[in-house]
Amino acid sequence: MLLNQLCPCGSQANYADCCGQYHSGKAIAPTAEALMRSRFSAFAKGNVDYLLDTLHSSKRKRGERLQLAQSIKNTRWTRLEILAKKQGTPKDSKGIVEFMAVYDRPELGQMHERSRFRKETDAEGQARWYYVEGDMLPPHQPKRGEPCWCGSGTPFKQCHGKR
Ligand SMILES: [Zn+2]
Ligand SMILES: [Zn+2]
């Protein structure tokens, strides 16, 4: 398997078997976490259509497409870590996913967010998860002995946690 076929979401699965099946419409993300991961992969791959399609209708503003395109152009997302989740299973209609996403452009940094998702039935009668909104959280600090958030593999205290 070639490295560039690995899914950007960090699942270690092939892109086609992971978020790719949701991007292509071959399958529908069954959980809030799967939708979250597939939206991250869409950011990483520059798939604006998918990001718009999976954004809750109440949150689609005028100029959203342009904003998403700009954000994709300016930021290169490299890594996703799911930190916590609540509900969001195939049986639920609401879900919360806390995650940290790392980017290396314009400069190395992380985004730590708690996102809310809602499942609704679309015009074809198909139940789908949508991203509603998220709360920005302070930068995620790995616990003692855990590797740094940046993905270096070095313990946090010896990397970005060094004072
Ligand atoms: Zn994936
Ligand atoms: Zn680091």
PDB file of N, CA, C and O in Angstrom, residues 77-81 100-104 107-111 140-142 146-161:
ATOM      1  N   TRP A  77      -3.768  20.726   6.853  1.00  0.00           N
ATOM      2  CA  TRP A  77      -4.061  19.857   8.003  1.00  0.00           C
ATOM      3  C   TRP A  77      -3.296  18.564   7.861  1.00  0.00           C
ATOM      4  O   TRP A  77      -3.310  17.943   6.808  1.00  0.00           O
ATOM      5  N   THR A  78      -2.631  18.156   8.954  1.00  0.00           N
ATOM      6  CA  THR A  78      -1.771  16.982   8.850  1.00  0.00           C
ATOM      7  C   THR A  78      -2.179  15.822   9.755  1.00  0.00           C
ATOM      8  O   THR A  78      -1.823  14.692   9.482  1.00  0.00           O
ATOM      9  N   ARG A  79      -2.913  16.104  10.837  1.00  0.00           N
ATOM     10  CA  ARG A  79      -3.161  15.023  11.786  1.00  0.00           C
ATOM     11  C   ARG A  79      -4.421  15.297  12.594  1.00  0.00           C
ATOM     12  O   ARG A  79      -4.696  16.439  12.939  1.00  0.00           O
ATOM     13  N   LEU A  80      -5.131  14.224  12.879  1.00  0.00           N
ATOM     14  CA  LEU A  80      -6.355  14.335  13.685  1.00  0.00           C
ATOM     15  C   LEU A  80      -6.272  13.359  14.847  1.00  0.00           C
ATOM     16  O   LEU A  80      -5.844  12.212  14.679  1.00  0.00           O
ATOM     17  N   GLU A  81      -6.677  13.831  16.007  1.00  0.00           N
ATOM     18  CA  GLU A  81      -6.778  12.948  17.173  1.00  0.00           C
ATOM     19  C   GLU A  81      -8.144  13.152  17.792  1.00  0.00           C
ATOM     20  O   GLU A  81      -8.519  14.285  18.111  1.00  0.00           O
ATOM     21  N   MET A 100      -8.555  17.108  18.409  1.00  0.00           N
ATOM     22  CA  MET A 100      -7.467  18.030  18.173  1.00  0.00           C
ATOM     23  C   MET A 100      -6.972  17.785  16.757  1.00  0.00           C
ATOM     24  O   MET A 100      -6.759  16.637  16.360  1.00  0.00           O
ATOM     25  N   ALA A 101      -6.843  18.852  16.004  1.00  0.00           N
ATOM     26  CA  ALA A 101      -6.356  18.741  14.634  1.00  0.00           C
ATOM     27  C   ALA A 101      -5.079  19.566  14.512  1.00  0.00           C
ATOM     28  O   ALA A 101      -5.004  20.684  15.021  1.00  0.00           O
ATOM     29  N   VAL A 102      -4.089  18.985  13.857  1.00  0.00           N
ATOM     30  CA  VAL A 102      -2.780  19.638  13.715  1.00  0.00           C
ATOM     31  C   VAL A 102      -2.601  20.101  12.275  1.00  0.00           C
ATOM     32  O   VAL A 102      -2.999  19.406  11.342  1.00  0.00           O
ATOM     33  N   TYR A 103      -2.037  21.288  12.113  1.00  0.00           N
ATOM     34  CA  TYR A 103      -1.710  21.802  10.776  1.00  0.00           C
ATOM     35  C   TYR A 103      -0.255  22.244  10.755  1.00  0.00           C
ATOM     36  O   TYR A 103       0.325  22.549  11.805  1.00  0.00           O
ATOM     37  N   ASP A 104       0.331  22.257   9.585  1.00  0.00           N
ATOM     38  CA  ASP A 104       1.731  22.693   9.505  1.00  0.00           C
ATOM     39  C   ASP A 104       1.900  23.895   8.575  1.00  0.00           C
ATOM     40  O   ASP A 104       3.011  24.322   8.296  1.00  0.00           O
ATOM     41  N   GLU A 107       1.867  27.853   9.791  1.00  0.00           N
ATOM     42  CA  GLU A 107       2.937  27.413  10.684  1.00  0.00           C
ATOM     43  C   GLU A 107       2.362  26.317  11.552  1.00  0.00           C
ATOM     44  O   GLU A 107       1.142  26.185  11.652  1.00  0.00           O
ATOM     45  N   LEU A 108       3.226  25.526  12.170  1.00  0.00           N
ATOM     46  CA  LEU A 108       2.767  24.400  12.970  1.00  0.00           C
ATOM     47  C   LEU A 108       1.852  24.866  14.112  1.00  0.00           C
ATOM     48  O   LEU A 108       2.189  25.798  14.836  1.00  0.00           O
ATOM     49  N   GLY A 109       0.719  24.237  14.226  1.00  0.00           N
ATOM     50  CA  GLY A 109      -0.206  24.597  15.298  1.00  0.00           C
ATOM     51  C   GLY A 109      -1.280  23.539  15.450  1.00  0.00           C
ATOM     52  O   GLY A 109      -1.328  22.559  14.696  1.00  0.00           O
ATOM     53  N   GLN A 110      -2.143  23.742  16.418  1.00  0.00           N
ATOM     54  CA  GLN A 110      -3.234  22.785  16.643  1.00  0.00           C
ATOM     55  C   GLN A 110      -4.546  23.519  16.890  1.00  0.00           C
ATOM     56  O   GLN A 110      -4.563  24.681  17.308  1.00  0.00           O
ATOM     57  N   MET A 111      -5.628  22.840  16.568  1.00  0.00           N
ATOM     58  CA  MET A 111      -6.957  23.344  16.865  1.00  0.00           C
ATOM     59  C   MET A 111      -7.614  22.303  17.763  1.00  0.00           C
ATOM     60  O   MET A 111      -7.630  21.121  17.435  1.00  0.00           O
ATOM     61  N   HIS A 140      -4.706  21.671  23.469  1.00  0.00           N
ATOM     62  CA  HIS A 140      -4.664  20.363  24.127  1.00  0.00           C
ATOM     63  C   HIS A 140      -3.250  20.095  24.642  1.00  0.00           C
ATOM     64  O   HIS A 140      -2.285  20.211  23.899  1.00  0.00           O
ATOM     65  N   GLN A 141      -3.141  19.736  25.919  1.00  0.00           N
ATOM     66  CA  GLN A 141      -1.849  19.428  26.529  1.00  0.00           C
ATOM     67  C   GLN A 141      -1.810  17.947  26.861  1.00  0.00           C
ATOM     68  O   GLN A 141      -2.509  17.519  27.781  1.00  0.00           O
ATOM     69  N   PRO A 142      -1.008  17.163  26.164  1.00  0.00           N
ATOM     70  CA  PRO A 142      -0.932  15.730  26.485  1.00  0.00           C
ATOM     71  C   PRO A 142      -0.495  15.518  27.926  1.00  0.00           C
ATOM     72  O   PRO A 142       0.217  16.350  28.497  1.00  0.00           O
ATOM     73  N   GLU A 146       2.969  11.192  27.745  1.00  0.00           N
ATOM     74  CA  GLU A 146       2.325  11.009  26.438  1.00  0.00           C
ATOM     75  C   GLU A 146       3.106  11.772  25.365  1.00  0.00           C
ATOM     76  O   GLU A 146       3.716  12.793  25.640  1.00  0.00           O
ATOM     77  N   PRO A 147       3.060  11.256  24.124  1.00  0.00           N
ATOM     78  CA  PRO A 147       3.773  11.955  23.057  1.00  0.00           C
ATOM     79  C   PRO A 147       3.184  13.338  22.780  1.00  0.00           C
ATOM     80  O   PRO A 147       2.022  13.595  23.065  1.00  0.00           O
ATOM     81  N   CYS A 148       4.012  14.213  22.264  1.00  0.00           N
ATOM     82  CA  CYS A 148       3.600  15.591  21.982  1.00  0.00           C
ATOM     83  C   CYS A 148       2.475  15.632  20.956  1.00  0.00           C
ATOM     84  O   CYS A 148       2.390  14.791  20.065  1.00  0.00           O
ATOM     85  N   TRP A 149       1.639  16.649  21.047  1.00  0.00           N
ATOM     86  CA  TRP A 149       0.517  16.813  20.120  1.00  0.00           C
ATOM     87  C   TRP A 149       0.981  16.999  18.678  1.00  0.00           C
ATOM     88  O   TRP A 149       0.245  16.734  17.732  1.00  0.00           O
ATOM     89  N   CYS A 150       2.236  17.472  18.518  1.00  0.00           N
ATOM     90  CA  CYS A 150       2.699  17.825  17.168  1.00  0.00           C
ATOM     91  C   CYS A 150       2.977  16.614  16.292  1.00  0.00           C
ATOM     92  O   CYS A 150       3.142  16.755  15.086  1.00  0.00           O
ATOM     93  N   GLY A 151       3.045  15.416  16.919  1.00  0.00           N
ATOM     94  CA  GLY A 151       3.274  14.221  16.119  1.00  0.00           C
ATOM     95  C   GLY A 151       4.740  13.844  16.002  1.00  0.00           C
ATOM     96  O   GLY A 151       5.094  12.943  15.245  1.00  0.00           O
ATOM     97  N   SER A 152       5.615  14.517  16.748  1.00  0.00           N
ATOM     98  CA  SER A 152       7.055  14.239  16.677  1.00  0.00           C
ATOM     99  C   SER A 152       7.405  12.872  17.266  1.00  0.00           C
ATOM    100  O   SER A 152       8.450  12.314  16.961  1.00  0.00           O
ATOM    101  N   GLY A 153       6.530  12.363  18.152  1.00  0.00           N
ATOM    102  CA  GLY A 153       6.812  11.100  18.825  1.00  0.00           C
ATOM    103  C   GLY A 153       7.580  11.305  20.116  1.00  0.00           C
ATOM    104  O   GLY A 153       7.744  10.388  20.913  1.00  0.00           O
ATOM    105  N   THR A 154       8.058  12.508  20.344  1.00  0.00           N
ATOM    106  CA  THR A 154       8.794  12.852  21.561  1.00  0.00           C
ATOM    107  C   THR A 154       7.786  13.196  22.658  1.00  0.00           C
ATOM    108  O   THR A 154       6.753  13.785  22.366  1.00  0.00           O
ATOM    109  N   PRO A 155       8.098  12.835  23.930  1.00  0.00           N
ATOM    110  CA  PRO A 155       7.160  13.227  24.999  1.00  0.00           C
ATOM    111  C   PRO A 155       6.912  14.735  24.998  1.00  0.00           C
ATOM    112  O   PRO A 155       7.819  15.523  24.723  1.00  0.00           O
ATOM    113  N   PHE A 156       5.677  15.106  25.312  1.00  0.00           N
ATOM    114  CA  PHE A 156       5.242  16.511  25.297  1.00  0.00           C
ATOM    115  C   PHE A 156       6.202  17.403  26.079  1.00  0.00           C
ATOM    116  O   PHE A 156       6.593  18.481  25.619  1.00  0.00           O
ATOM    117  N   LYS A 157       6.615  16.938  27.291  1.00  0.00           N
ATOM    118  CA  LYS A 157       7.462  17.750  28.175  1.00  0.00           C
ATOM    119  C   LYS A 157       8.824  18.074  27.546  1.00  0.00           C
ATOM    120  O   LYS A 157       9.475  19.044  27.923  1.00  0.00           O
ATOM    121  N   GLN A 158       9.263  17.205  26.619  1.00  0.00           N
ATOM    122  CA  GLN A 158      10.558  17.451  25.969  1.00  0.00           C
ATOM    123  C   GLN A 158      10.403  18.096  24.604  1.00  0.00           C
ATOM    124  O   GLN A 158      11.375  18.308  23.894  1.00  0.00           O
ATOM    125  N   CYS A 159       9.141  18.366  24.227  1.00  0.00           N
ATOM    126  CA  CYS A 159       8.895  18.940  22.895  1.00  0.00           C
ATOM    127  C   CYS A 159       8.171  20.279  23.084  1.00  0.00           C
ATOM    128  O   CYS A 159       8.723  21.181  23.690  1.00  0.00           O
ATOM    129  N   HIS A 160       6.922  20.392  22.626  1.00  0.00           N
ATOM    130  CA  HIS A 160       6.229  21.676  22.744  1.00  0.00           C
ATOM    131  C   HIS A 160       5.802  22.007  24.169  1.00  0.00           C
ATOM    132  O   HIS A 160       5.333  23.109  24.431  1.00  0.00           O
ATOM    133  N   GLY A 161       5.961  21.063  25.108  1.00  0.00           N
ATOM    134  CA  GLY A 161       5.596  21.323  26.504  1.00  0.00           C
ATOM    135  C   GLY A 161       6.779  21.819  27.320  1.00  0.00           C
ATOM    136  O   GLY A 161       6.643  22.066  28.514  1.00  0.00           O
TER     137      GLY A 161
END
